[in-house]
PDB file of C-alpha atoms in Angstrom:
ATOM      1  CA  MET I   1    -103.280  40.334 -39.241  1.00 79.00           C
ATOM      2  CA  ALA I   2    -100.414  38.960 -41.250  1.00 84.00           C
ATOM      3  CA  VAL I   3     -96.934  37.385 -40.066  1.00 85.00           C
ATOM      4  CA  ALA I   4     -94.046  36.525 -42.353  1.00 87.00           C
ATOM      5  CA  ASN I   5     -90.914  34.010 -41.194  1.00 86.00           C
ATOM      6  CA  PRO I   6     -88.277  33.916 -42.892  1.00 88.00           C
ATOM      7  CA  VAL I   7     -87.644  30.153 -44.471  1.00 87.00           C
ATOM      8  CA  SER I   8     -84.549  28.630 -45.819  1.00 86.00           C
ATOM      9  CA  PRO I   9     -84.539  28.437 -49.988  1.00 85.00           C
ATOM     10  CA  GLN I  10     -82.694  25.347 -49.339  1.00 87.00           C
ATOM     11  CA  ASP I  11     -85.225  23.468 -47.428  1.00 84.00           C
ATOM     12  CA  PRO I  12     -88.276  25.221 -47.852  1.00 84.00           C
ATOM     13  CA  PRO I  13     -91.289  24.132 -46.014  1.00 85.00           C
ATOM     14  CA  GLN I  14     -93.597  21.453 -47.418  1.00 84.00           C
ATOM     15  CA  LEU I  15     -96.722  23.310 -47.817  1.00 82.00           C
ATOM     16  CA  ASN I  16     -98.666  19.995 -48.031  1.00 85.00           C
ATOM     17  CA  HIS I  17     -98.185  19.270 -44.554  1.00 84.00           C
ATOM     18  CA  ILE I  18     -97.785  22.967 -42.865  1.00 83.00           C
ATOM     19  CA  MET I  19    -101.268  22.532 -41.134  1.00 82.00           C
ATOM     20  CA  ALA I  20    -100.791  19.277 -39.432  1.00 84.00           C
ATOM     21  CA  ALA I  21    -100.150  19.570 -36.182  1.00 83.00           C
ATOM     22  CA  GLY I  22     -96.491  19.356 -35.082  1.00 83.00           C
ATOM     23  CA  TYR I  23     -95.322  19.915 -38.621  1.00 84.00           C
ATOM     24  CA  THR I  24     -92.333  22.994 -37.575  1.00 82.00           C
ATOM     25  CA  THR I  25     -89.735  24.777 -39.470  1.00 77.00           C
ATOM     26  CA  LYS I  26     -88.501  25.907 -36.135  1.00 77.00           C
ATOM     27  CA  GLY I  27     -87.262  23.229 -34.188  1.00 76.00           C
ATOM     28  CA  ALA I  28     -88.423  21.253 -31.319  1.00 79.00           C
ATOM     29  CA  GLY I  29     -91.420  22.619 -29.187  1.00 78.00           C
ATOM     30  CA  HIS I  30     -92.941  24.558 -32.128  1.00 81.00           C
ATOM     31  CA  GLY I  31     -96.061  23.255 -34.712  1.00 80.00           C
ATOM     32  CA  GLN I  32     -99.397  24.228 -33.199  1.00 80.00           C
ATOM     33  CA  GLY I  33    -100.127  27.448 -33.907  1.00 82.00           C
ATOM     34  CA  LEU I  34    -101.147  27.118 -37.432  1.00 82.00           C
ATOM     35  CA  ARG I  35    -103.293  24.384 -36.922  1.00 83.00           C
ATOM     36  CA  THR I  36    -104.970  26.073 -33.736  1.00 84.00           C
ATOM     37  CA  VAL I  37    -105.781  28.688 -35.905  1.00 82.00           C
ATOM     38  CA  GLN I  38    -107.221  26.399 -38.570  1.00 82.00           C
ATOM     39  CA  ASP I  39    -108.970  24.322 -36.053  1.00 83.00           C
ATOM     40  CA  ILE I  40    -110.701  27.843 -35.077  1.00 80.00           C
ATOM     41  CA  ILE I  41    -111.937  28.987 -37.916  1.00 79.00           C
ATOM     42  CA  ALA I  42    -113.060  25.384 -39.384  1.00 79.00           C
ATOM     43  CA  GLN I  43    -115.374  25.276 -36.087  1.00 76.00           C
ATOM     44  CA  THR I  44    -118.892  24.443 -36.174  1.00 56.00           C
ATOM     45  CA  PRO I  45    -120.254  26.034 -39.564  1.00 63.00           C
ATOM     46  CA  GLY I  46    -121.165  29.536 -38.522  1.00 65.00           C
ATOM     47  CA  ALA I  47    -119.271  29.597 -35.558  1.00 62.00           C
ATOM     48  CA  THR I  48    -116.385  31.856 -37.286  1.00 64.00           C
ATOM     49  CA  PRO I  49    -118.434  33.217 -40.381  1.00 69.00           C
ATOM     50  CA  GLY I  50    -116.072  35.515 -42.608  1.00 75.00           C
ATOM     51  CA  ALA I  51    -112.740  34.118 -41.523  1.00 80.00           C
ATOM     52  CA  ALA I  52    -110.179  32.757 -43.312  1.00 81.00           C
ATOM     53  CA  LEU I  53    -106.630  31.507 -43.083  1.00 83.00           C
ATOM     54  CA  GLN I  54    -104.247  32.209 -46.158  1.00 87.00           C
ATOM     55  CA  LEU I  55    -100.651  31.007 -46.567  1.00 87.00           C
ATOM     56  CA  ALA I  56     -98.027  32.128 -49.023  1.00 89.00           C
ATOM     57  CA  LEU I  57     -94.504  31.445 -50.080  1.00 88.00           C
ATOM     58  CA  LYS I  58     -92.658  34.243 -51.472  1.00 88.00           C
ATOM     59  CA  HIS I  59     -89.143  35.692 -51.276  1.00 87.00           C
ATOM     60  CA  ASP I  60     -88.058  33.341 -48.751  1.00 89.00           C
ATOM     61  CA  ARG I  61     -90.652  34.166 -46.172  1.00 90.00           C
ATOM     62  CA  LEU I  62     -94.003  32.133 -45.642  1.00 88.00           C
ATOM     63  CA  TYR I  63     -96.639  34.771 -45.106  1.00 90.00           C
ATOM     64  CA  PHE I  64     -99.867  33.725 -42.751  1.00 87.00           C
ATOM     65  CA  THR I  65    -102.745  36.004 -43.047  1.00 88.00           C
ATOM     66  CA  VAL I  66    -105.878  35.638 -40.763  1.00 84.00           C
ATOM     67  CA  ILE I  67    -108.754  37.435 -42.701  1.00 82.00           C
ATOM     68  CA  LEU I  68    -111.676  38.193 -40.430  1.00 77.00           C
ATOM     69  CA  LEU I  69    -114.701  40.224 -41.845  1.00 74.00           C
ATOM     70  CA  LYS I  70    -117.305  42.439 -39.492  1.00 70.00           C
ATOM     71  CA  SER I  71    -120.848  40.573 -39.516  1.00 67.00           C
ATOM     72  CA  GLY I  72    -122.251  41.329 -42.668  1.00 60.00           C
ATOM     73  CA  GLY I  73    -118.897  42.820 -44.318  1.00 53.00           C
ATOM     74  CA  ARG I  74    -117.491  41.234 -47.416  1.00 59.00           C
ATOM     75  CA  VAL I  75    -114.477  41.306 -49.333  1.00 57.00           C
ATOM     76  CA  ALA I  76    -114.175  43.845 -51.950  1.00 52.00           C
TER      77      ALA I  76
END
């Protein structure tokens, strides 16, 4: 699953803070979603095997990709 959000080239997101609870580029009332996804993926070892969250900033868009593998699956 992937999501792309437009970002301002004049005020790009601070990628070193983007996973912090409450950090947002959208304004008040936002900033919990990425942290929640990260917390779910990082739970007790083995709770979400084969799961990863990938971030990329390209062409004035911030891409968030959640990667989920089937049990026993592998990335080619």
